[in-house]
């Protein structure tokens, strides 16, 4: 896989994979933030950003993202699962 800087799909996917593994969370955060900046209304990108923040123990910012996402019902199952974990 070759990462093309500025490609929000690849950046988001890489950020998601890093977050799931709990590795390189600073890099994951940069990638997730770039994906959201490129497409701010993309639910999956915002989910990745929230999940990276949660993995980085930034509970307040993660909760804020998932509270906003919950206003966009229905959420994809994977996003709702993350929201439940972050928000309780």
Short mmCIF file of the C-alpha atoms (twelve columns), coordinates in Angstrom:
data_MODEL
# 
_entry.id   MODEL 
# 
loop_
_atom_site.group_PDB 
_atom_site.id 
_atom_site.type_symbol 
_atom_site.label_atom_id 
_atom_site.label_alt_id 
_atom_site.label_comp_id 
_atom_site.label_asym_id 
_atom_site.label_seq_id 
_atom_site.Cartn_x 
_atom_site.Cartn_y 
_atom_site.Cartn_z 
_atom_site.pdbx_PDB_model_num 
ATOM 1  C CA . UNK A 1  0.000   0.000  0.000  1 
ATOM 2  C CA . UNK A 2  1.414   3.338  -1.024 1 
ATOM 3  C CA . UNK A 3  0.128   6.344  0.858  1 
ATOM 4  C CA . UNK A 4  -0.628  9.343  -1.294 1 
ATOM 5  C CA . UNK A 5  -0.479  12.457 0.901  1 
ATOM 6  C CA . UNK A 6  -3.769  14.275 0.833  1 
ATOM 7  C CA . UNK A 7  -5.839  11.192 -0.056 1 
ATOM 8  C CA . UNK A 8  -8.514  11.205 2.660  1 
ATOM 9  C CA . UNK A 9  -9.621  7.610  2.037  1 
ATOM 10 C CA . UNK A 10 -6.158  6.134  2.440  1 
ATOM 11 C CA . UNK A 11 -5.289  8.502  5.272  1 
ATOM 12 C CA . UNK A 12 -8.450  7.584  7.140  1 
ATOM 13 C CA . UNK A 13 -7.914  3.864  6.607  1 
ATOM 14 C CA . UNK A 14 -4.334  4.069  7.827  1 
ATOM 15 C CA . UNK A 15 -5.356  6.164  10.841 1 
ATOM 16 C CA . UNK A 16 -8.055  3.634  11.684 1 
ATOM 17 C CA . UNK A 17 -5.647  0.704  11.443 1 
ATOM 18 C CA . UNK A 18 -3.057  2.460  13.615 1 
ATOM 19 C CA . UNK A 19 -5.683  3.312  16.222 1 
ATOM 20 C CA . UNK A 20 -6.973  -0.256 16.344 1 
ATOM 21 C CA . UNK A 21 -3.423  -1.467 16.964 1 
ATOM 22 C CA . UNK A 22 -2.732  1.337  19.449 1 
ATOM 23 C CA . UNK A 23 0.365   2.292  17.476 1 
ATOM 24 C CA . UNK A 24 1.708   5.620  16.247 1 
ATOM 25 C CA . UNK A 25 -1.284  7.476  17.624 1 
ATOM 26 C CA . UNK A 26 0.211   10.905 16.924 1 
ATOM 27 C CA . UNK A 27 0.548   9.997  13.238 1 
ATOM 28 C CA . UNK A 28 -2.944  8.494  13.290 1 
ATOM 29 C CA . UNK A 29 -4.270  11.756 14.709 1 
ATOM 30 C CA . UNK A 30 -2.654  13.806 11.944 1 
ATOM 31 C CA . UNK A 31 -4.054  11.508 9.265  1 
ATOM 32 C CA . UNK A 32 -7.541  11.475 10.781 1 
ATOM 33 C CA . UNK A 33 -7.580  15.259 11.169 1 
ATOM 34 C CA . UNK A 34 -6.514  15.671 7.537  1 
ATOM 35 C CA . UNK A 35 -9.273  13.333 6.341  1 
ATOM 36 C CA . UNK A 36 -11.903 15.260 8.327  1 
ATOM 37 C CA . UNK A 37 -10.531 18.568 7.051  1 
ATOM 38 C CA . UNK A 38 -10.868 17.284 3.479  1 
ATOM 39 C CA . UNK A 39 -14.401 15.944 3.974  1 
ATOM 40 C CA . UNK A 40 -15.877 17.257 7.246  1 
ATOM 41 C CA . UNK A 41 -19.289 15.651 6.800  1 
ATOM 42 C CA . UNK A 42 -17.982 12.123 6.204  1 
ATOM 43 C CA . UNK A 43 -19.245 10.093 9.178  1 
ATOM 44 C CA . UNK A 44 -16.578 7.393  8.884  1 
ATOM 45 C CA . UNK A 45 -13.763 9.972  8.936  1 
ATOM 46 C CA . UNK A 46 -15.212 11.667 12.006 1 
ATOM 47 C CA . UNK A 47 -15.567 8.259  13.634 1 
ATOM 48 C CA . UNK A 48 -11.900 7.535  13.000 1 
ATOM 49 C CA . UNK A 49 -10.924 10.883 14.488 1 
ATOM 50 C CA . UNK A 50 -13.053 10.226 17.556 1 
ATOM 51 C CA . UNK A 51 -11.637 6.735  17.938 1 
ATOM 52 C CA . UNK A 52 -8.045  7.949  17.650 1 
ATOM 53 C CA . UNK A 53 -8.744  10.577 20.317 1 
ATOM 54 C CA . UNK A 54 -10.302 7.904  22.540 1 
ATOM 55 C CA . UNK A 55 -7.242  5.681  22.115 1 
ATOM 56 C CA . UNK A 56 -5.048  8.681  22.991 1 
ATOM 57 C CA . UNK A 57 -7.079  9.066  26.218 1 
ATOM 58 C CA . UNK A 58 -8.549  12.403 25.089 1 
ATOM 59 C CA . UNK A 59 -11.989 11.463 26.383 1 
ATOM 60 C CA . UNK A 60 -13.460 14.983 26.232 1 
ATOM 61 C CA . UNK A 61 -12.715 15.576 22.558 1 
ATOM 62 C CA . UNK A 62 -13.711 12.020 21.631 1 
ATOM 63 C CA . UNK A 63 -17.026 12.378 23.477 1 
ATOM 64 C CA . UNK A 64 -17.706 15.682 21.728 1 
ATOM 65 C CA . UNK A 65 -17.281 14.056 18.317 1 
ATOM 66 C CA . UNK A 66 -19.519 11.106 19.153 1 
ATOM 67 C CA . UNK A 67 -22.212 13.361 20.626 1 
ATOM 68 C CA . UNK A 68 -22.249 15.284 17.340 1 
ATOM 69 C CA . UNK A 69 -22.311 12.076 15.323 1 
ATOM 70 C CA . UNK A 70 -25.266 10.722 17.308 1 
ATOM 71 C CA . UNK A 71 -27.332 13.627 15.990 1 
ATOM 72 C CA . UNK A 72 -27.000 12.001 12.539 1 
ATOM 73 C CA . UNK A 73 -29.207 8.962  13.025 1 
ATOM 74 C CA . UNK A 74 -28.995 6.238  12.052 1 
ATOM 75 C CA . UNK A 75 -25.279 5.667  12.398 1 
ATOM 76 C CA . UNK A 76 -23.475 2.767  10.783 1 
ATOM 77 C CA . UNK A 77 -23.189 -0.120 13.239 1 
ATOM 78 C CA . UNK A 78 -19.423 0.228  13.696 1 
ATOM 79 C CA . UNK A 79 -19.723 3.947  14.453 1 
ATOM 80 C CA . UNK A 80 -22.554 3.365  16.944 1 
ATOM 81 C CA . UNK A 81 -20.423 0.694  18.663 1 
ATOM 82 C CA . UNK A 82 -17.592 3.204  19.080 1 
ATOM 83 C CA . UNK A 83 -20.053 5.846  20.316 1 
ATOM 84 C CA . UNK A 84 -21.421 3.456  22.958 1 
ATOM 85 C CA . UNK A 85 -17.923 2.643  24.150 1 
ATOM 86 C CA . UNK A 86 -16.857 6.289  24.352 1 
ATOM 87 C CA . UNK A 87 -20.087 7.734  25.751 1 
ATOM 88 C CA . UNK A 88 -21.105 4.797  27.882 1 
# 
